[in-house]
Coordinates of C-alpha atoms and ligand atoms in Angstrom, one line a residue:
X5 CA 8.5 75.8 -10.2
X6 CA 7.9 77.0 -6.7
X7 CA 10.3 79.1 -4.8
X8 CA 10.4 79.9 -1.2
X9 CA 9.5 83.4 -0.7
X10 CA 11.1 85.0 2.3
X11 CA 10.8 88.6 3.3
X12 CA 13.4 90.7 4.9
X13 CA 11.7 93.1 7.2
X14 CA 12.7 96.6 6.1
X15 CA 12.3 98.5 9.2
X16 CA 8.7 97.6 9.8
X17 CA 8.1 96.8 13.3
X18 CA 6.1 93.6 13.8
X19 CA 4.8 92.4 17.0
X20 CA 6.4 89.5 18.7
X21 CA 5.6 87.0 16.1
X22 CA 5.2 84.1 18.4
X23 CA 2.6 85.8 20.5
X24 CA -0.8 85.2 19.0
X25 CA -2.4 87.7 21.3
X26 CA -0.9 90.8 19.6
X27 CA -2.2 92.7 16.6
X28 CA -1.6 90.5 13.6
X29 CA 0.5 88.2 15.7
X30 CA 0.9 84.6 14.7
X31 CA 3.5 82.3 13.5
X32 CA 5.8 83.2 10.7
X33 CA 5.4 81.1 7.6
X34 CA 7.4 81.1 4.4
X35 CA 5.9 84.4 3.5
X36 CA 7.3 86.0 6.6
X37 CA 3.7 86.9 7.3
X38 CA 1.6 85.6 10.1
X39 CA -0.5 82.6 9.3
X40 CA -2.0 80.4 11.9
X41 CA -0.2 77.7 13.8
X42 CA -0.2 74.2 12.3
X43 CA -2.9 72.9 14.6
X44 CA -5.2 75.8 13.6
X45 CA -4.6 74.9 9.9
X46 CA -7.6 72.7 9.4
X47 CA -8.4 74.1 6.0
X48 CA -10.3 72.3 3.3
X49 CA -7.4 73.2 0.9
X50 CA -3.7 73.9 1.3
X51 CA -1.6 77.0 0.9
X52 CA 0.9 77.1 -1.9
X53 CA 3.7 79.6 -2.1
X54 CA 3.3 82.0 -4.9
X55 CA 6.0 82.6 -7.4
X56 CA 6.3 83.8 -10.9
X57 CA 3.1 84.5 -12.6
X58 CA 0.9 83.7 -9.5
X59 CA 3.1 86.1 -7.4
X60 CA 2.1 88.9 -9.7
X61 CA -1.5 88.0 -9.2
X62 CA -1.4 87.8 -5.4
X63 CA -2.4 91.3 -4.2
X64 CA -0.8 90.7 -0.8
X65 CA 2.7 90.2 -2.2
X66 CA 2.6 91.7 -5.6
X67 CA 4.7 94.8 -6.1
X68 CA 4.2 95.2 -9.9
X69 CA 7.0 97.1 -11.5
X70 CA 8.7 97.6 -8.2
X71 CA 10.1 94.1 -8.1
X72 CA 13.9 94.5 -8.0
X73 CA 16.3 92.7 -10.5
X74 CA 17.3 90.3 -7.8
X75 CA 13.7 89.5 -6.9
X76 CA 12.9 89.0 -10.6
X77 CA 15.6 86.4 -10.8
X78 CA 14.8 84.7 -7.5
X79 CA 11.1 84.4 -8.0
X80 CA 10.8 83.5 -11.7
X81 CA 9.6 86.9 -12.8
X82 CA 12.0 87.4 -15.7
X83 CA 10.1 88.3 -18.8
X84 CA 6.8 88.6 -17.0
X85 CA 7.5 92.3 -16.4
X86 CA 8.8 95.1 -18.7
X87 CA 12.5 96.0 -18.1
X88 CA 11.9 99.1 -16.0
X89 CA 12.1 98.9 -12.2
X90 CA 10.0 101.6 -10.4
X91 CA 10.1 102.8 -6.8
X92 CA 7.0 102.6 -4.8
X93 CA 6.9 106.4 -4.6
X94 CA 6.9 106.7 -8.4
X95 CA 4.2 104.1 -8.6
X96 CA 2.2 106.2 -6.2
X97 CA 2.7 109.3 -8.2
X98 CA 1.6 107.7 -11.4
X99 CA -1.5 106.2 -9.8
X100 CA -2.5 109.5 -8.1
X101 CA -2.1 111.2 -11.5
X102 CA -4.3 108.6 -13.2
X103 CA -6.9 108.7 -10.4
X104 CA -7.2 112.5 -10.7
X105 CA -8.1 112.1 -14.4
X106 CA -11.4 110.5 -13.4
X107 CA -14.0 113.2 -12.8
X108 CA -16.7 110.8 -11.8
X109 CA -16.3 109.7 -8.1
X110 CA -17.5 106.2 -8.8
X111 CA -14.7 105.7 -11.4
X112 CA -12.2 106.6 -8.7
X113 CA -13.8 104.1 -6.4
X114 CA -13.5 101.4 -8.9
X115 CA -9.9 102.3 -9.7
X116 CA -9.1 102.1 -6.0
X117 CA -10.8 98.7 -5.5
X118 CA -8.9 97.4 -8.5
X119 CA -5.7 98.5 -7.0
X120 CA -6.6 96.9 -3.7
X121 CA -7.2 93.6 -5.5
X122 CA -4.0 94.0 -7.5
X123 CA -1.4 95.4 -5.1
X124 CA -2.5 95.8 -1.5
X125 CA 0.5 97.6 -0.1
X126 CA 0.4 100.2 -2.9
X127 CA -3.3 100.7 -2.2
X128 CA -2.6 101.4 1.5
X129 CA 0.3 103.6 0.7
X130 CA -2.0 105.8 -1.5
X131 CA -4.7 105.9 1.1
X132 CA -2.4 106.7 4.0
X133 CA -0.4 109.4 2.1
X134 CA -3.4 111.0 0.6
X135 CA -6.0 110.4 3.3
X136 CA -8.0 113.6 3.0
X137 CA -8.3 113.2 -0.8
X138 CA -9.0 109.5 -0.8
X139 CA -11.2 109.0 2.2
X140 CA -14.3 110.3 0.4
X141 CA -13.5 107.9 -2.4
X142 CA -13.2 104.6 -0.6
X143 CA -15.6 105.7 2.2
X144 CA -18.4 108.2 2.7
X145 CA -19.9 109.5 0.4
X146 CA -18.7 107.5 -2.6
X147 CA -19.0 104.1 -1.0
X148 CA -22.8 104.8 -0.7
X149 CA -23.2 105.1 -4.4
X150 CA -20.9 102.1 -4.9
X151 CA -23.3 100.0 -2.8
X152 CA -26.3 101.2 -4.7
X153 CA -24.6 100.1 -7.9
X154 CA -22.6 97.2 -6.5
X155 CA -24.2 94.6 -8.8
X156 CA -23.2 96.5 -12.0
X157 CA -19.7 97.5 -10.9
X158 CA -19.0 94.0 -9.5
X159 CA -15.6 92.6 -10.4
X160 CA -13.6 90.4 -8.0
X161 CA -15.6 89.5 -4.9
X162 CA -14.3 91.1 -1.7
X163 CA -15.2 89.8 1.8
X164 CA -17.2 86.8 2.9
X165 CA -20.9 86.4 1.9
X166 CA -23.0 84.4 4.3
X167 CA -26.6 83.9 3.1
X168 CA -29.5 81.8 4.2
X169 CA -28.2 79.2 1.8
X170 CA -25.2 78.7 4.1
X171 CA -27.4 78.0 7.1
X172 CA -26.0 75.1 9.1
X173 CA -22.6 75.5 7.3
X174 CA -21.3 78.8 8.5
X175 CA -18.2 77.3 10.3
X176 CA -17.2 75.7 7.0
X177 CA -17.8 78.9 5.2
X178 CA -15.4 80.7 7.6
X179 CA -12.8 78.1 6.9
X180 CA -13.0 78.9 3.2
X181 CA -11.5 82.3 3.9
X182 CA -7.7 82.3 3.2
X183 CA -6.7 83.8 6.5
X184 CA -6.9 81.9 9.8
X185 CA -5.8 84.6 12.2
X186 CA -8.7 87.1 12.2
X187 CA -8.8 89.9 14.8
X188 CA -11.5 92.3 13.4
X189 CA -14.7 91.4 11.6
X190 CA -17.0 94.2 10.3
X191 CA -20.4 92.7 9.5
X192 CA -23.6 94.2 8.0
X193 CA -26.9 92.7 7.0
X194 CA -27.3 95.6 4.6
X195 CA -30.7 96.7 6.0
X196 CA -29.8 100.4 6.7
X197 CA -26.8 101.3 4.6
X198 CA -25.8 104.9 5.6
X199 CA -28.9 107.0 5.1
X200 CA -29.7 105.1 1.9
X201 CA -31.9 102.4 3.3
X202 CA -32.0 98.6 2.5
X203 CA -29.3 97.7 0.0
X204 CA -29.4 94.0 0.8
X205 CA -26.3 92.1 -0.1
X206 CA -24.8 95.1 -1.9
X207 CA -24.1 96.6 1.5
X208 CA -20.8 94.6 1.3
X209 CA -19.1 97.9 0.2
X210 CA -19.5 99.1 3.8
X211 CA -17.5 96.3 5.7
X212 CA -14.9 96.4 3.0
X213 CA -14.6 100.2 3.2
X214 CA -14.6 100.2 7.0
X215 CA -11.9 97.6 7.2
X216 CA -9.7 99.5 4.7
X217 CA -9.9 102.3 7.3
X218 CA -9.0 99.9 10.1
X219 CA -5.7 99.4 8.2
X220 CA -5.1 102.8 6.8
X221 CA -6.2 104.9 9.8
X222 CA -5.7 102.5 12.7
X223 CA -2.8 100.4 11.4
X224 CA -4.5 97.1 11.9
X225 CA -2.9 94.8 9.3
X226 CA -5.1 93.8 6.4
X227 CA -4.6 90.0 6.8
X228 CA -6.4 90.0 10.2
X229 CA -9.5 91.9 8.9
X230 CA -12.5 90.1 7.6
X231 CA -15.5 91.9 5.9
X232 CA -18.7 90.0 6.2
X233 CA -22.2 90.5 4.7
X234 CA -25.1 88.5 6.0
X235 CA -27.7 88.1 3.3
X236 CA -31.2 87.3 4.6
X237 CA -32.9 88.9 1.5
X238 CA -33.9 92.5 0.9
X239 CA -37.1 94.5 1.0
X240 CA -35.8 96.9 -1.6
X241 CA -38.2 96.4 -4.6
X242 CA -35.9 98.1 -7.0
X243 CA -33.0 95.7 -6.2
X244 CA -35.2 92.7 -6.3
X245 CA -36.2 93.6 -9.8
X246 CA -32.7 94.6 -10.9
X247 CA -31.2 91.9 -13.2
X248 CA -27.7 92.7 -11.9
X249 CA -28.6 92.3 -8.2
X250 CA -26.0 90.0 -6.5
X251 CA -28.0 88.9 -3.5
X252 CA -30.7 86.5 -2.6
X253 CA -33.8 87.4 -4.5
X254 CA -36.3 87.2 -1.7
X255 CA -37.8 89.4 1.0
X256 CA -35.9 89.7 4.3
X257 CA -36.2 86.8 6.7
X258 CA -37.1 88.0 10.1
X259 CA -37.9 86.7 13.6
X260 CA -36.6 83.2 14.4
X261 CA -35.1 82.5 11.0
X262 CA -33.0 85.7 11.2
X263 CA -32.0 85.2 14.9
X264 CA -30.9 81.6 14.2
X265 CA -28.6 82.6 11.3
X266 CA -27.1 85.4 13.3
X267 CA -26.6 83.1 16.3
X268 CA -24.9 80.5 14.2
X269 CA -22.6 83.2 12.8
X270 CA -21.7 84.5 16.2
X271 CA -21.0 81.1 17.6
X272 CA -19.0 80.1 14.5
X273 CA -16.9 83.2 14.8
X274 CA -16.0 82.5 18.4
X275 CA -15.3 78.9 17.7
X276 CA -13.1 79.6 14.8
X277 CA -11.3 82.8 15.9
X278 CA -11.4 82.7 19.7
X279 CA -13.0 85.1 22.1
X280 CA -10.8 88.1 21.4
X281 CA -11.9 88.7 17.9
X282 CA -13.7 92.0 17.6
X283 CA -17.0 92.0 15.8
X284 CA -18.1 95.4 14.7
X285 CA -21.8 95.6 13.7
X286 CA -22.4 98.1 10.9
X287 CA -25.5 99.5 9.3
X288 CA -28.1 97.1 10.7
X289 CA -31.7 98.5 11.0
X290 CA -32.5 100.0 14.4
X291 CA -34.4 97.1 16.0
X292 CA -31.7 94.5 15.1
X293 CA -28.8 96.8 16.0
X294 CA -30.0 97.4 19.6
X295 CA -31.0 93.8 20.0
X296 CA -27.8 92.3 18.7
X297 CA -25.6 94.6 20.8
X298 CA -27.5 93.7 24.0
X299 CA -27.6 90.0 23.2
X300 CA -24.0 89.5 22.3
X301 CA -22.5 92.3 24.5
X302 CA -22.1 90.0 27.4
X303 CA -20.7 87.0 25.6
X304 CA -18.6 88.4 22.7
X305 CA -16.3 91.4 22.0
X306 CA -18.8 93.4 20.1
X307 CA -19.1 97.0 19.1
X308 CA -21.8 98.8 17.2
X309 CA -20.2 101.6 15.2
X310 CA -23.4 103.4 14.4
X311 CA -24.5 103.5 18.1
X312 CA -21.3 103.6 20.0
X313 CA -18.7 104.8 17.5
X314 CA -20.9 107.7 16.4
X315 CA -21.7 108.6 20.0
X316 CA -18.0 108.7 20.9
X317 CA -17.0 110.9 18.0
X318 CA -19.9 113.3 18.6
X319 CA -19.1 113.6 22.3
X320 CA -15.5 114.4 21.4
X321 CA -16.7 117.2 19.1
X322 CA -19.0 118.6 21.7
X323 CA -16.3 118.6 24.4
X324 CA -14.0 120.3 21.9
X325 CA -16.6 122.9 21.0
X326 CA -16.9 124.0 24.6
X327 CA -13.7 125.8 24.0
X328 CA -15.5 128.0 21.5
X329 CA -19.0 128.3 23.1
X330 CA -17.9 128.3 26.7
X331 CA -19.5 126.6 29.7
X332 CA -19.6 122.9 30.6
X333 CA -21.6 120.2 28.8
X334 CA -24.0 120.2 31.7
X335 CA -24.9 123.9 30.9
X336 CA -26.2 122.9 27.4
X337 CA -29.6 121.8 26.1
X338 CA -29.5 119.3 23.3
X339 CA -32.0 118.6 20.6
X340 CA -31.8 115.7 18.2
X341 CA -33.7 115.2 14.9
X342 CA -33.7 111.4 14.6
X343 CA -34.1 108.9 17.5
X344 CA -32.5 105.8 16.0
X345 CA -29.1 104.2 16.6
X346 CA -27.0 107.4 16.3
X347 CA -29.4 109.8 18.0
X348 CA -30.1 107.7 21.1
X349 CA -26.6 106.4 21.2
X350 CA -25.1 109.9 21.3
X351 CA -27.8 111.1 23.7
X352 CA -27.0 108.3 26.1
X353 CA -23.2 108.9 26.0
X354 CA -23.6 112.7 26.6
X355 CA -25.8 111.9 29.6
X356 CA -23.3 109.4 30.9
X357 CA -20.4 111.9 30.6
X358 CA -22.4 114.7 32.3
X359 CA -23.5 112.4 35.0
X360 CA -20.0 111.3 35.7
X361 CA -18.7 114.9 35.7
X362 CA -21.5 116.3 37.9
X363 CA -22.5 113.3 40.0
X364 CA -26.1 113.9 39.0
X365 CA -28.2 110.9 38.4
X366 CA -28.6 109.8 34.8
X367 CA -32.4 110.3 34.9
X368 CA -32.0 113.9 35.9
X369 CA -29.3 114.6 33.3
X370 CA -31.4 113.1 30.5
X371 CA -34.0 115.8 31.0
X372 CA -31.8 118.3 29.2
X373 CA -31.6 116.1 26.1
X374 CA -34.6 116.1 23.7
X375 CA -35.3 113.9 20.7
X376 CA -37.6 114.3 17.7
X377 CA -38.6 111.4 15.5
X378 CA -40.9 111.2 12.5
X379 CA -43.9 111.9 14.7
X380 CA -42.5 115.0 16.4
X381 CA -41.1 115.7 19.9
X382 CA -40.8 112.5 21.9
X383 CA -42.9 113.1 25.1
X384 CA -44.1 111.1 28.0
X385 CA -47.7 110.9 26.7
X386 CA -46.4 108.7 23.9
X387 CA -44.5 106.4 26.1
X388 CA -46.7 103.3 25.6
X389 CA -46.3 103.2 21.9
X390 CA -42.5 104.0 21.9
X391 CA -39.7 101.5 21.0
X392 CA -37.7 100.7 24.1
X393 CA -34.6 102.7 23.1
X394 CA -36.7 105.8 22.8
X395 CA -38.4 105.5 26.2
X396 CA -35.6 107.2 28.3
X397 CA -36.1 110.3 26.3
X398 CA -39.9 110.7 26.7
X399 CA -40.0 113.7 28.9
X400 CA -42.9 115.8 30.2
X401 CA -44.0 118.2 27.5
X402 CA -47.0 118.8 25.3
X403 CA -46.6 117.1 21.9
X404 CA -45.1 119.3 19.1
X405 CA -45.0 118.1 15.5
X406 CA -42.8 120.5 13.6
X407 CA -39.0 120.8 14.3
X408 CA -39.0 124.6 14.0
X409 CA -41.7 124.8 16.7
X410 CA -39.7 122.3 18.9
X411 CA -36.6 124.5 18.5
X412 CA -38.6 127.6 19.7
X413 CA -40.1 125.7 22.6
X414 CA -37.1 123.8 23.9
X415 CA -34.5 126.5 23.1
X416 CA -31.6 124.1 22.4
X417 CA -28.0 125.3 22.3
X418 CA -27.0 122.3 20.3
X419 CA -28.9 120.9 17.3
X420 CA -28.0 117.4 16.0
X421 CA -29.3 115.7 12.9
X422 CA -29.3 111.9 12.9
X423 CA -32.4 111.0 11.0
X424 CA -30.8 109.8 7.7
X425 CA -33.1 112.3 5.9
X426 CA -31.4 115.1 3.9
X427 CA -32.3 118.8 3.8
X428 CA -34.3 118.7 7.0
X429 CA -32.5 121.6 8.7
X430 CA -34.3 124.2 6.7
X431 CA -33.6 128.0 6.7
X432 CA -36.2 128.8 9.3
X433 CA -34.9 126.1 11.7
X434 CA -31.2 127.2 11.4
X435 CA -32.3 130.9 11.8
X436 CA -34.3 130.0 14.9
X437 CA -31.1 128.4 16.3
X438 CA -29.2 131.6 15.4
X439 CA -31.8 133.8 17.1
X440 CA -31.5 131.8 20.3
X441 CA -27.8 131.4 20.5
X442 CA -24.7 133.6 20.0
X443 CA -22.8 130.6 18.7
X444 CA -25.3 127.9 17.7
X445 CA -23.7 124.4 17.5
X446 CA -25.2 122.5 14.6
X447 CA -24.2 119.0 13.6
X448 CA -25.7 117.5 10.4
X449 CA -24.6 113.9 10.8
X450 CA -26.6 111.9 8.3
X451 CA -24.6 110.2 5.5
X452 CA -23.8 110.3 2.6
X453 CA -23.7 114.0 1.6
X454 CA -27.1 113.7 -0.2
X455 CA -28.7 112.9 3.2
X456 CA -27.0 115.7 5.2
X457 CA -29.5 117.8 7.1
X458 CA -28.0 120.9 5.7
X459 CA -24.8 121.9 4.0
X460 CA -21.8 123.7 5.6
X461 CA -22.5 126.7 3.5
X462 CA -26.1 126.9 4.6
X463 CA -25.2 126.5 8.3
X464 CA -22.7 129.4 8.1
X465 CA -24.8 131.8 5.9
X466 CA -28.1 131.3 7.7
X467 CA -26.5 132.1 11.0
X468 CA -24.6 135.1 9.6
X469 CA -21.3 133.3 10.1
X470 CA -21.9 132.4 13.8
X471 CA -22.5 128.7 13.6
X472 CA -20.1 126.0 14.8
X473 CA -20.8 123.3 12.3
X474 CA -19.7 119.7 11.7
X475 CA -21.2 117.0 9.5
X476 CA -21.0 113.2 9.0
X477 CA -19.9 113.5 5.3
X478 CA -17.1 115.8 4.3
X479 CA -17.8 119.4 3.1
X480 CA -15.2 121.8 1.7
X481 CA -14.2 125.0 3.6
X482 CA -16.6 127.9 3.2
X483 CA -15.7 131.5 2.9
X484 CA -18.1 133.9 4.6
X485 CA -17.7 137.6 5.0
X486 CA -13.9 137.4 4.4
X487 CA -13.4 134.6 6.8
X488 CA -12.7 130.9 6.0
X489 CA -14.5 128.3 8.1
X490 CA -13.4 124.7 8.0
X491 CA -16.3 122.3 8.8
X492 CA -15.3 119.3 10.8
X493 CA -16.3 115.8 9.8
X494 CA -18.0 114.2 12.8
X495 CA -17.6 110.8 11.4
X496 CA -17.0 107.6 13.3
X497 CA -13.9 107.0 11.1
X498 CA -12.1 109.1 13.8
X499 CA -12.9 106.6 16.5
X500 CA -13.4 103.0 15.3
X501 CA -9.9 102.3 13.9
X502 CA -8.1 103.6 17.0
X503 CA -10.7 102.1 19.3
X504 CA -10.3 98.7 17.7
X505 CA -6.6 98.9 17.8
X506 CA -6.7 99.7 21.5
X507 CA -8.9 96.7 22.1
X508 CA -6.9 94.3 20.1
X509 CA -3.4 95.4 21.3
X510 CA -4.5 95.0 24.9
X511 CA -6.4 91.7 24.4
X512 CA -9.6 93.3 25.8
X513 CA -12.4 90.9 26.0
X514 CA -15.5 93.2 26.4
X515 CA -16.5 96.7 25.3
X516 CA -17.5 98.9 28.2
X517 CA -19.0 102.5 28.0
X518 CA -16.0 103.9 29.8
X519 CA -13.9 102.8 26.9
X520 CA -16.0 104.9 24.6
X521 CA -15.6 107.9 27.0
X522 CA -11.8 107.3 26.9
X523 CA -11.8 107.4 23.1
X524 CA -13.8 110.6 23.1
X525 CA -11.5 112.2 25.6
X526 CA -8.4 111.3 23.5
X527 CA -9.9 112.6 20.3
X528 CA -11.0 115.9 21.8
X529 CA -7.5 116.4 23.2
X530 CA -6.1 116.3 19.7
X531 CA -7.9 119.5 18.6
X532 CA -5.3 122.4 18.4
X533 CA -5.5 126.2 18.7
X534 CA -4.9 126.4 15.0
X535 CA -8.0 124.2 14.4
X536 CA -10.2 126.3 16.7
X537 CA -9.2 129.4 14.8
X538 CA -11.0 127.9 11.8
X539 CA -14.0 127.0 13.9
X540 CA -12.9 123.4 13.5
X541 CA -13.9 121.0 16.4
X542 CA -12.1 117.9 15.0
X543 CA -8.4 117.6 14.2
X544 CA -7.7 117.2 10.4
X545 CA -7.7 113.6 9.1
X546 CA -4.1 114.2 7.8
X547 CA -2.9 113.4 11.4
X548 CA -5.2 110.4 11.8
X549 CA -2.5 107.8 12.5
X550 CA -1.2 109.8 15.4
X551 CA -4.7 110.4 16.6
X552 CA -5.6 106.7 16.3
X553 CA -2.5 105.8 18.3
X554 CA -3.6 108.2 21.1
X555 CA -7.1 106.8 21.1
X556 CA -5.8 103.3 21.1
X557 CA -3.6 104.1 24.1
X558 CA -6.3 105.8 26.1
X559 CA -8.8 103.0 25.4
X560 CA -6.2 100.3 26.4
X561 CA -5.3 102.2 29.5
X562 CA -8.9 102.3 30.6
X563 CA -9.3 98.6 29.7
X564 CA -6.3 97.7 31.9
X565 CA -7.8 99.9 34.7
X566 CA -11.1 98.0 34.5
X567 CA -9.5 94.6 34.4
X568 CA -10.8 93.9 30.9
X569 CA -7.4 93.7 29.2
X570 CA -5.7 90.2 29.1
X571 CA -2.4 91.0 27.4
X572 CA 0.1 91.1 30.2
X573 CA 2.3 92.6 31.3
X574 CA 0.8 96.0 30.4
X575 CA 3.1 97.8 28.1
X576 CA 4.6 100.8 29.9
X577 CA 4.2 103.4 27.2
X578 CA 0.9 102.6 25.5
X579 CA 1.1 105.3 22.8
X580 CA 4.5 104.0 21.7
X581 CA 3.3 100.5 21.9
X582 CA 0.3 101.4 19.7
X583 CA 2.5 103.0 17.2
X584 CA 4.8 100.0 17.2
X585 CA 1.9 97.7 16.4
X586 CA 0.8 99.7 13.4
X587 CA 1.0 98.3 9.9
X588 CA 3.0 100.3 7.4
X589 CA 2.5 99.8 3.7
X590 CA 6.1 100.0 2.5
X591 CA 7.2 97.1 0.4
X592 CA 9.2 94.3 1.9
X593 CA 12.2 92.8 0.2
X594 CA 11.9 89.2 -0.8
X595 CA 15.0 87.0 -0.7
Ligands
OAA605 O1 -20.1 105.3 7.2 C1 -20.1 106.4 7.7 O2 -19.7 107.4 7.1 C2 -20.6 106.6 9.1 C3 -21.6 105.5 9.4 O3 -21.2 104.5 10.0 C4 -22.9 105.6 8.9 O4 -23.3 106.6 8.4 O5 -23.6 104.6 9.0
MG606 MG1 -22.5 102.9 9.7

């Protein structure tokens, strides 16, 4: 009862299908999709071609009520569907209507995940066409709550789970995944999920969500994306006692045991997918995040979104904000609350940018950037007891404990929150910023919304409408004194999809800091006059596919310039090329 399912491409541009180096490239199989070449197909099981009943249950090919009469005849679907044939647009309208009936964000999340598992193209069509409405559902902030409750809302598994039980067998585990041609992996060990802490194995929501954005915002096709959660246990007592917890019920393995599992994973990835697969580290705890990036940065194509992606997006916002506050970056004084991955990552990229622009040595430039951690202002007298990533920021100053006193002493023009702790920019702190600056620049970056250092409304009201504000999680526009201010979302979702697309489409083999600067520059260039009028320092997400194409092009251009790109010859028009590589979610016709 098997039919051969062939797709006629309906206007979607697909990369040169015989060129495995391209985005989603590979060899066409009966699906008209790209699977691996024969010699790569060393699977423990074999593919079968879906038709009839199983076609309806294959989310990658299912179209539900949109199967045409001819398709219903050719693929044994007669009688398995009610008589009506709907257009994809009408399916979208119906689903959006249903989704809006749910008042509880988590219900919307579950409905979206169900759709992803049922009809992938329709899922991406909804997400792309309604990006501003649905981003907060499949991503920050709702994804945070979903991870907290992942065990009880668990339905079909998504992504690949690699736990201590799989030690010694990780290569085999990778081969269990149905796709051979993988180009982007997002991996977490769940130890620091957003600002919510250790969620263990339930952190899987994060790689799944991030990769949905790779496809929706960056146009990387879903079949080449692989979400991975490494489960080495959790130190979250509540989860360990939760009868619905889905992970290993033990405390976290550390030290050599941890390092060995990660090492086996990284080797298996390279062995199975080659050296051009991008591995994005997400939501690891500080110590591991910095170590893994340093360890694998020279041997693999790795990117830490929380350190590098966040840095690039924040730098873009700061550069854009100069249009509103005036001066050059070098004229500003920066103060961070939080000296972890995001804080030190952003600080370092700002310093690098200023140093390149002014020819001043990095050590000099760093002196205008101050960081506060849980013990207060980081100063040189603390140097011995500091973790290595904080040391560059230990400047000469007397110790100060309270943030409000630090603000008064350092007199920053820019205040950035990256501590993962909510409500820490209190009224007195924001007022102190307002008394020091005509237009105080305040970024409350911690996620999800519950961990935001202050709300948009607080930032505008406490500064009498003078603040330039952006936040990691989305806030609605705020009306103050007859004016409407639109807070920007300084979220790495602006950067990583386009950044990853740029790396993949150029066959780049290593991430370099200059590529992050190229991404920032491209993002900042997308902010328009109309945005600035609303005090917005990021372009709206509704234009994200165009923004991503521009980021991808600028990143690829820099990679070619640095000799890191292996896809030759270099395409002439990189923006056009990026656009031509992007996945579109319109249905294909099956013959
Ligand atoms: O997921 C987000 O919204 C941004 C991010 O990487 C984090 O907060 O860890
Ligand atoms: Mg993250």
